[in-house]
Amino acid sequence: MEIRKILNNNVVVSNNEADQEIVVMGRGLAFKKKVGEEVDTSKIEKTFVLEKQGTADKLGQLLRDTPAVYLDISSKIMDYAQSLLPYKLDEYLYVALTDHLSFAISRHEQGIELKNQLLWEIRKYYKQEFQVALRALDIIKEETGITLGEDEAASIALHLVNSQLSSDNMASAVQVTEMVNNILNIVKYHFKMELDEDSVNYERFLTHLRFFAVRFVRKEKLEDSVDDFLFDQIRQKYEDAFEATRKVALYLERNYEWLISRDEQVYLTVHIHRVSQRQQIS
């Protein structure tokens, strides 16, 4: 196994027997080594097959500014996640997760704590990913002594969810994209307005729609927990937004034979109200 590129003393790029580009990791793996020399396979601790062009370069850029401890933490989290989750994790998750953890821990050390506005939704809709993320917090504490909160667990869980969409299941990713785009168009047409794509409310709405579409792809059924009083309150208070939700529900029923729950109708209505109302006010 020949060294094709040295990313740092512990990480090199090579090719496996199938001539696939791989990143191999191990303590001191590249110490005093040069491109073209043989990899000491006895030192290899981790191997990543790089199916996407450019992943090695992105990993190299990341490694130049990221302490090795974050790479180890990400590796442990991914190993744990892959042992529990029923789908393949995209290889780029390793890069994205390492970068995220480095930034999150740096923020924590500076006393900057960011709230995840989707914590409740992530905890409810993505229970498996959230449980993995809670274990990730334990791993972070074990390795660094730093305790991060559930808001950070929600962010890690979101990386896991996104990894599923960017993996080899391209048909699902396309379906999610089409569904989200069509729902956005229904809302825009209903209110006869363009939405501010730079606003926080738009970003929240987009994230909710993506979660929403992923649940359909994964054939997850959500049991109703909204009582009649709250449902009627939302329907009456946000009448225009609820009408837009009704149109979305009709589109999903006709095109996907998906009858969305009352919970979903409530959440969609609230998000639609926020994104449209703030737009109108501004």
mmCIF file of C-alpha atoms in Angstrom:
data_model
loop_
_atom_site.group_PDB
_atom_site.id
_atom_site.type_symbol
_atom_site.label_atom_id
_atom_site.label_comp_id
_atom_site.label_asym_id
_atom_site.label_seq_id
_atom_site.Cartn_x
_atom_site.Cartn_y
_atom_site.Cartn_z
ATOM 1 C CA MET A 1 0.000 0.000 0.000
ATOM 2 C CA GLU A 2 1.720 3.137 -1.264
ATOM 3 C CA ILE A 3 1.425 6.619 0.240
ATOM 4 C CA ARG A 4 -0.166 8.939 -2.330
ATOM 5 C CA LYS A 5 -0.650 11.957 -0.098
ATOM 6 C CA ILE A 6 0.277 12.838 3.501
ATOM 7 C CA LEU A 7 -2.416 14.768 5.374
ATOM 8 C CA ASN A 8 -0.533 14.840 8.683
ATOM 9 C CA ASN A 9 1.718 12.589 10.779
ATOM 10 C CA ASN A 10 -1.207 10.283 11.529
ATOM 11 C CA VAL A 11 -3.178 10.298 8.275
ATOM 12 C CA VAL A 12 -2.301 9.417 4.675
ATOM 13 C CA VAL A 13 -4.164 8.888 1.406
ATOM 14 C CA SER A 14 -3.556 5.646 -0.458
ATOM 15 C CA ASN A 15 -5.323 3.067 -2.634
ATOM 16 C CA ASN A 16 -6.639 -0.317 -1.604
ATOM 17 C CA GLU A 17 -6.467 -3.584 -3.532
ATOM 18 C CA ALA A 18 -9.576 -2.613 -5.505
ATOM 19 C CA ASP A 19 -7.793 0.625 -6.524
ATOM 20 C CA GLN A 20 -10.243 2.723 -4.479
ATOM 21 C CA GLU A 21 -8.928 5.906 -2.893
ATOM 22 C CA ILE A 22 -8.733 5.472 0.864
ATOM 23 C CA VAL A 23 -7.706 7.490 3.912
ATOM 24 C CA VAL A 24 -5.842 5.461 6.520
ATOM 25 C CA MET A 25 -5.241 6.661 10.057
ATOM 26 C CA GLY A 26 -2.889 5.550 12.794
ATOM 27 C CA ARG A 27 -0.639 7.157 15.378
ATOM 28 C CA GLY A 28 2.684 8.084 13.746
ATOM 29 C CA LEU A 29 1.642 6.463 10.472
ATOM 30 C CA ALA A 30 3.325 9.106 8.304
ATOM 31 C CA PHE A 31 6.096 10.181 10.676
ATOM 32 C CA LYS A 32 9.317 10.639 8.656
ATOM 33 C CA LYS A 33 7.558 9.128 5.626
ATOM 34 C CA LYS A 34 7.426 10.454 2.050
ATOM 35 C CA VAL A 35 4.951 10.131 -0.811
ATOM 36 C CA GLY A 36 5.651 6.931 -2.722
ATOM 37 C CA GLU A 37 6.847 4.958 0.292
ATOM 38 C CA GLU A 38 4.955 1.990 1.681
ATOM 39 C CA VAL A 39 2.397 2.368 4.478
ATOM 40 C CA ASP A 40 3.255 0.509 7.674
ATOM 41 C CA THR A 41 0.030 -1.504 7.813
ATOM 42 C CA SER A 42 0.710 -2.570 11.408
ATOM 43 C CA LYS A 43 0.034 1.045 12.479
ATOM 44 C CA ILE A 44 -3.310 1.404 10.698
ATOM 45 C CA GLU A 45 -6.166 1.994 13.124
ATOM 46 C CA LYS A 46 -8.873 3.348 10.797
ATOM 47 C CA THR A 47 -9.572 3.095 7.087
ATOM 48 C CA PHE A 48 -12.057 5.190 5.109
ATOM 49 C CA VAL A 49 -12.953 4.356 1.524
ATOM 50 C CA LEU A 50 -13.439 7.602 -0.386
ATOM 51 C CA GLU A 51 -16.152 7.128 -2.962
ATOM 52 C CA LYS A 52 -16.668 10.848 -3.510
ATOM 53 C CA GLN A 53 -14.119 12.889 -5.388
ATOM 54 C CA GLY A 54 -12.640 15.658 -3.268
ATOM 55 C CA THR A 55 -13.352 14.141 0.141
ATOM 56 C CA ALA A 56 -9.640 13.573 0.805
ATOM 57 C CA ASP A 57 -8.857 17.218 0.010
ATOM 58 C CA LYS A 58 -11.596 18.439 2.341
ATOM 59 C CA LEU A 59 -10.340 16.134 5.058
ATOM 60 C CA GLY A 60 -6.824 17.457 4.513
ATOM 61 C CA GLN A 61 -7.985 21.064 4.866
ATOM 62 C CA LEU A 62 -9.804 20.158 8.046
ATOM 63 C CA LEU A 63 -6.843 18.316 9.563
ATOM 64 C CA ARG A 64 -4.562 21.317 9.214
ATOM 65 C CA ASP A 65 -6.631 23.274 11.737
ATOM 66 C CA THR A 66 -8.192 20.544 13.886
ATOM 67 C CA PRO A 67 -6.615 18.779 16.887
ATOM 68 C CA ALA A 68 -6.376 14.998 16.500
ATOM 69 C CA VAL A 69 -8.624 14.432 19.514
ATOM 70 C CA TYR A 70 -11.658 15.579 17.502
ATOM 71 C CA LEU A 71 -10.869 13.067 14.788
ATOM 72 C CA ASP A 72 -10.780 10.314 17.397
ATOM 73 C CA ILE A 73 -14.072 11.474 18.911
ATOM 74 C CA SER A 74 -15.784 11.581 15.511
ATOM 75 C CA SER A 75 -14.494 8.118 14.701
ATOM 76 C CA LYS A 76 -15.902 6.697 17.951
ATOM 77 C CA ILE A 77 -19.249 8.416 17.426
ATOM 78 C CA MET A 78 -19.504 7.097 13.867
ATOM 79 C CA ASP A 79 -18.625 3.571 14.952
ATOM 80 C CA TYR A 80 -21.319 3.695 17.612
ATOM 81 C CA ALA A 81 -23.858 5.242 15.247
ATOM 82 C CA GLN A 82 -23.205 2.692 12.526
ATOM 83 C CA SER A 83 -23.719 -0.155 14.998
ATOM 84 C CA LEU A 84 -27.220 1.087 15.847
ATOM 85 C CA LEU A 85 -28.648 2.911 12.843
ATOM 86 C CA PRO A 86 -30.265 0.839 10.064
ATOM 87 C CA TYR A 87 -28.704 2.783 7.198
ATOM 88 C CA LYS A 88 -25.234 3.443 5.834
ATOM 89 C CA LEU A 89 -23.553 6.620 7.014
ATOM 90 C CA ASP A 90 -22.094 8.788 4.310
ATOM 91 C CA GLU A 91 -18.291 8.976 4.426
ATOM 92 C CA TYR A 92 -18.365 12.785 4.386
ATOM 93 C CA LEU A 93 -20.088 12.691 7.767
ATOM 94 C CA TYR A 94 -16.647 12.071 9.260
ATOM 95 C CA VAL A 95 -15.439 15.402 7.884
ATOM 96 C CA ALA A 96 -18.624 17.310 8.735
ATOM 97 C CA LEU A 97 -18.889 15.865 12.240
ATOM 98 C CA THR A 98 -15.236 16.541 13.065
ATOM 99 C CA ASP A 99 -15.573 20.123 11.897
ATOM 100 C CA HIS A 100 -18.814 20.555 13.847
ATOM 101 C CA LEU A 101 -17.391 19.139 17.076
ATOM 102 C CA SER A 102 -14.298 21.291 16.866
ATOM 103 C CA PHE A 103 -16.430 24.416 16.448
ATOM 104 C CA ALA A 104 -18.958 23.398 19.140
ATOM 105 C CA ILE A 105 -16.292 22.693 21.749
ATOM 106 C CA SER A 106 -14.466 25.900 20.871
ATOM 107 C CA ARG A 107 -17.704 27.860 21.363
ATOM 108 C CA HIS A 108 -18.309 26.131 24.686
ATOM 109 C CA GLU A 109 -14.840 27.051 25.931
ATOM 110 C CA GLN A 110 -15.586 30.682 25.044
ATOM 111 C CA GLY A 111 -18.837 30.543 27.001
ATOM 112 C CA ILE A 112 -21.022 30.744 23.878
ATOM 113 C CA GLU A 113 -24.014 28.398 24.073
ATOM 114 C CA LEU A 114 -26.333 28.273 21.055
ATOM 115 C CA LYS A 115 -29.894 27.022 21.414
ATOM 116 C CA ASN A 116 -31.163 24.569 18.838
ATOM 117 C CA GLN A 117 -34.648 25.751 17.948
ATOM 118 C CA LEU A 118 -35.502 22.298 16.580
ATOM 119 C CA LEU A 119 -34.538 20.353 19.712
ATOM 120 C CA TRP A 120 -38.096 19.267 20.482
ATOM 121 C CA GLU A 121 -38.788 18.165 16.915
ATOM 122 C CA ILE A 122 -35.522 16.282 16.558
ATOM 123 C CA ARG A 123 -36.005 14.506 19.877
ATOM 124 C CA LYS A 124 -39.531 13.478 18.886
ATOM 125 C CA TYR A 125 -39.130 12.614 15.211
ATOM 126 C CA TYR A 126 -35.620 11.159 15.170
ATOM 127 C CA LYS A 127 -35.446 9.100 18.328
ATOM 128 C CA GLN A 128 -32.715 6.722 17.142
ATOM 129 C CA GLU A 129 -30.429 9.497 15.951
ATOM 130 C CA PHE A 130 -31.061 11.509 19.104
ATOM 131 C CA GLN A 131 -30.168 8.541 21.338
ATOM 132 C CA VAL A 132 -26.940 8.118 19.379
ATOM 133 C CA ALA A 133 -26.266 11.834 19.807
ATOM 134 C CA LEU A 134 -26.788 11.615 23.569
ATOM 135 C CA ARG A 135 -24.182 8.856 23.671
ATOM 136 C CA ALA A 136 -21.975 11.154 21.557
ATOM 137 C CA LEU A 137 -22.149 13.729 24.365
ATOM 138 C CA ASP A 138 -20.894 11.053 26.763
ATOM 139 C CA ILE A 139 -18.007 10.259 24.410
ATOM 140 C CA ILE A 140 -17.121 13.940 24.183
ATOM 141 C CA LYS A 141 -17.108 14.236 27.974
ATOM 142 C CA GLU A 142 -14.996 11.095 28.359
ATOM 143 C CA GLU A 143 -12.412 12.370 25.880
ATOM 144 C CA THR A 144 -12.317 16.078 26.763
ATOM 145 C CA GLY A 145 -13.980 16.521 30.151
ATOM 146 C CA ILE A 146 -16.427 18.956 28.540
ATOM 147 C CA THR A 147 -20.166 18.574 29.102
ATOM 148 C CA LEU A 148 -22.372 19.740 26.240
ATOM 149 C CA GLY A 149 -26.164 20.040 26.472
ATOM 150 C CA GLU A 150 -29.057 18.481 24.604
ATOM 151 C CA ASP A 151 -29.128 21.357 22.129
ATOM 152 C CA GLU A 152 -25.794 20.072 20.872
ATOM 153 C CA ALA A 153 -27.133 16.505 20.790
ATOM 154 C CA ALA A 154 -29.891 17.739 18.478
ATOM 155 C CA SER A 155 -27.298 19.230 16.124
ATOM 156 C CA ILE A 156 -25.316 15.977 16.053
ATOM 157 C CA ALA A 157 -28.530 14.037 15.381
ATOM 158 C CA LEU A 158 -29.255 16.343 12.450
ATOM 159 C CA HIS A 159 -25.853 15.486 10.948
ATOM 160 C CA LEU A 160 -26.791 11.799 11.171
ATOM 161 C CA VAL A 161 -30.138 12.410 9.467
ATOM 162 C CA ASN A 162 -28.503 14.410 6.691
ATOM 163 C CA SER A 163 -25.911 11.682 6.226
ATOM 164 C CA GLN A 164 -28.653 9.237 5.319
ATOM 165 C CA LEU A 165 -29.857 11.505 2.544
ATOM 166 C CA SER A 166 -26.402 12.088 1.100
ATOM 167 C CA SER A 167 -25.431 8.422 1.057
ATOM 168 C CA ASP A 168 -25.882 5.930 -1.773
ATOM 169 C CA ASN A 169 -29.683 6.186 -1.644
ATOM 170 C CA MET A 170 -29.829 8.854 -4.339
ATOM 171 C CA ALA A 171 -33.449 8.124 -5.293
ATOM 172 C CA SER A 172 -34.577 8.986 -1.762
ATOM 173 C CA ALA A 173 -32.560 12.206 -1.775
ATOM 174 C CA VAL A 174 -34.166 13.224 -5.075
ATOM 175 C CA GLN A 175 -37.636 12.429 -3.740
ATOM 176 C CA VAL A 176 -37.031 14.491 -0.614
ATOM 177 C CA THR A 177 -35.772 17.420 -2.686
ATOM 178 C CA GLU A 178 -38.772 17.314 -5.018
ATOM 179 C CA MET A 179 -41.248 17.109 -2.150
ATOM 180 C CA VAL A 180 -39.666 20.031 -0.290
ATOM 181 C CA ASN A 181 -39.514 22.201 -3.414
ATOM 182 C CA ASN A 182 -43.139 21.508 -4.308
ATOM 183 C CA ILE A 183 -44.357 22.301 -0.802
ATOM 184 C CA LEU A 184 -42.422 25.575 -0.847
ATOM 185 C CA ASN A 185 -44.035 26.446 -4.179
ATOM 186 C CA ILE A 186 -47.504 25.683 -2.798
ATOM 187 C CA VAL A 187 -46.884 28.081 0.101
ATOM 188 C CA LYS A 188 -45.474 30.791 -2.159
ATOM 189 C CA TYR A 189 -48.425 30.498 -4.543
ATOM 190 C CA HIS A 190 -50.955 30.503 -1.711
ATOM 191 C CA PHE A 191 -49.622 33.745 -0.222
ATOM 192 C CA LYS A 192 -48.616 35.167 -3.624
ATOM 193 C CA MET A 193 -45.189 36.143 -2.312
ATOM 194 C CA GLU A 194 -41.549 35.226 -2.494
ATOM 195 C CA LEU A 195 -40.090 33.984 0.774
ATOM 196 C CA ASP A 196 -36.981 35.515 2.272
ATOM 197 C CA GLU A 197 -34.490 32.687 1.892
ATOM 198 C CA ASP A 198 -31.982 34.471 4.136
ATOM 199 C CA SER A 199 -34.325 34.659 7.117
ATOM 200 C CA VAL A 200 -34.127 32.454 10.200
ATOM 201 C CA ASN A 201 -37.793 31.529 9.870
ATOM 202 C CA TYR A 202 -37.255 30.329 6.299
ATOM 203 C CA GLU A 203 -34.314 28.198 7.426
ATOM 204 C CA ARG A 204 -36.410 26.685 10.219
ATOM 205 C CA PHE A 205 -39.260 26.003 7.819
ATOM 206 C CA LEU A 206 -36.914 24.405 5.288
ATOM 207 C CA THR A 207 -35.370 22.192 7.965
ATOM 208 C CA HIS A 208 -38.801 21.120 9.177
ATOM 209 C CA LEU A 209 -39.872 20.265 5.618
ATOM 210 C CA ARG A 210 -36.775 18.188 5.112
ATOM 211 C CA PHE A 211 -37.421 16.259 8.327
ATOM 212 C CA PHE A 212 -41.009 15.907 7.206
ATOM 213 C CA ALA A 213 -40.020 14.464 3.816
ATOM 214 C CA VAL A 214 -37.422 12.116 5.327
ATOM 215 C CA ARG A 215 -40.104 10.577 7.525
ATOM 216 C CA PHE A 216 -42.080 9.755 4.407
ATOM 217 C CA VAL A 217 -39.038 8.195 2.720
ATOM 218 C CA ARG A 218 -38.339 6.129 5.827
ATOM 219 C CA LYS A 219 -42.027 5.160 6.086
ATOM 220 C CA GLU A 220 -42.188 6.366 9.668
ATOM 221 C CA LYS A 221 -45.650 6.747 11.144
ATOM 222 C CA LEU A 222 -46.245 9.479 13.668
ATOM 223 C CA GLU A 223 -49.029 8.949 16.169
ATOM 224 C CA ASP A 224 -51.216 11.959 16.921
ATOM 225 C CA SER A 225 -50.628 13.630 20.265
ATOM 226 C CA VAL A 226 -52.357 16.966 19.611
ATOM 227 C CA ASP A 227 -55.724 17.220 21.361
ATOM 228 C CA ASP A 228 -58.880 18.634 19.760
ATOM 229 C CA PHE A 229 -58.642 21.930 21.642
ATOM 230 C CA LEU A 230 -55.121 22.759 20.464
ATOM 231 C CA PHE A 231 -55.846 21.616 16.913
ATOM 232 C CA ASP A 232 -58.950 23.833 16.704
ATOM 233 C CA GLN A 233 -57.057 26.733 18.291
ATOM 234 C CA ILE A 234 -54.279 26.592 15.701
ATOM 235 C CA ARG A 235 -56.752 26.198 12.856
ATOM 236 C CA GLN A 236 -58.749 29.259 13.952
ATOM 237 C CA LYS A 237 -55.861 31.474 15.049
ATOM 238 C CA TYR A 238 -53.789 30.892 11.907
ATOM 239 C CA GLU A 239 -56.608 30.493 9.429
ATOM 240 C CA ASP A 240 -54.692 31.558 6.322
ATOM 241 C CA ALA A 241 -51.648 29.415 7.173
ATOM 242 C CA PHE A 242 -53.911 26.456 7.955
ATOM 243 C CA GLU A 243 -55.506 26.803 4.513
ATOM 244 C CA ALA A 244 -52.008 26.590 2.994
ATOM 245 C CA THR A 245 -51.398 23.476 5.083
ATOM 246 C CA ARG A 246 -54.629 21.980 3.758
ATOM 247 C CA LYS A 247 -53.352 22.495 0.206
ATOM 248 C CA VAL A 248 -50.053 20.827 1.118
ATOM 249 C CA ALA A 249 -51.950 17.896 2.642
ATOM 250 C CA LEU A 250 -54.016 17.545 -0.545
ATOM 251 C CA TYR A 251 -50.861 17.563 -2.684
ATOM 252 C CA LEU A 252 -49.294 14.822 -0.532
ATOM 253 C CA GLU A 253 -52.437 12.706 -0.613
ATOM 254 C CA ARG A 254 -52.796 12.946 -4.400
ATOM 255 C CA ASN A 255 -49.138 12.462 -5.293
ATOM 256 C CA TYR A 256 -47.861 10.170 -2.542
ATOM 257 C CA GLU A 257 -51.016 8.701 -0.997
ATOM 258 C CA TRP A 258 -49.792 10.128 2.292
ATOM 259 C CA LEU A 259 -52.373 11.240 4.830
ATOM 260 C CA ILE A 260 -50.467 13.509 7.181
ATOM 261 C CA SER A 261 -51.248 13.470 10.886
ATOM 262 C CA ARG A 262 -52.875 16.264 12.863
ATOM 263 C CA ASP A 263 -49.544 16.784 14.614
ATOM 264 C CA GLU A 264 -47.940 17.492 11.266
ATOM 265 C CA GLN A 265 -50.768 19.816 10.266
ATOM 266 C CA VAL A 266 -50.242 21.808 13.453
ATOM 267 C CA TYR A 267 -46.462 22.079 13.021
ATOM 268 C CA LEU A 268 -46.720 22.913 9.345
ATOM 269 C CA THR A 269 -49.299 25.607 10.084
ATOM 270 C CA VAL A 270 -47.119 27.220 12.747
ATOM 271 C CA HIS A 271 -44.052 27.214 10.498
ATOM 272 C CA ILE A 272 -46.020 28.514 7.513
ATOM 273 C CA HIS A 273 -47.504 31.283 9.660
ATOM 274 C CA ARG A 274 -44.068 32.327 10.893
ATOM 275 C CA VAL A 275 -42.410 32.359 7.495
ATOM 276 C CA SER A 276 -45.287 34.188 5.800
ATOM 277 C CA GLN A 277 -46.190 36.608 8.610
ATOM 278 C CA ARG A 278 -42.628 37.831 9.172
ATOM 279 C CA GLN A 279 -42.293 38.291 5.436
ATOM 280 C CA GLN A 280 -45.459 40.374 5.267
ATOM 281 C CA ILE A 281 -44.457 42.521 8.241
ATOM 282 C CA SER A 282 -41.039 43.251 6.800
#
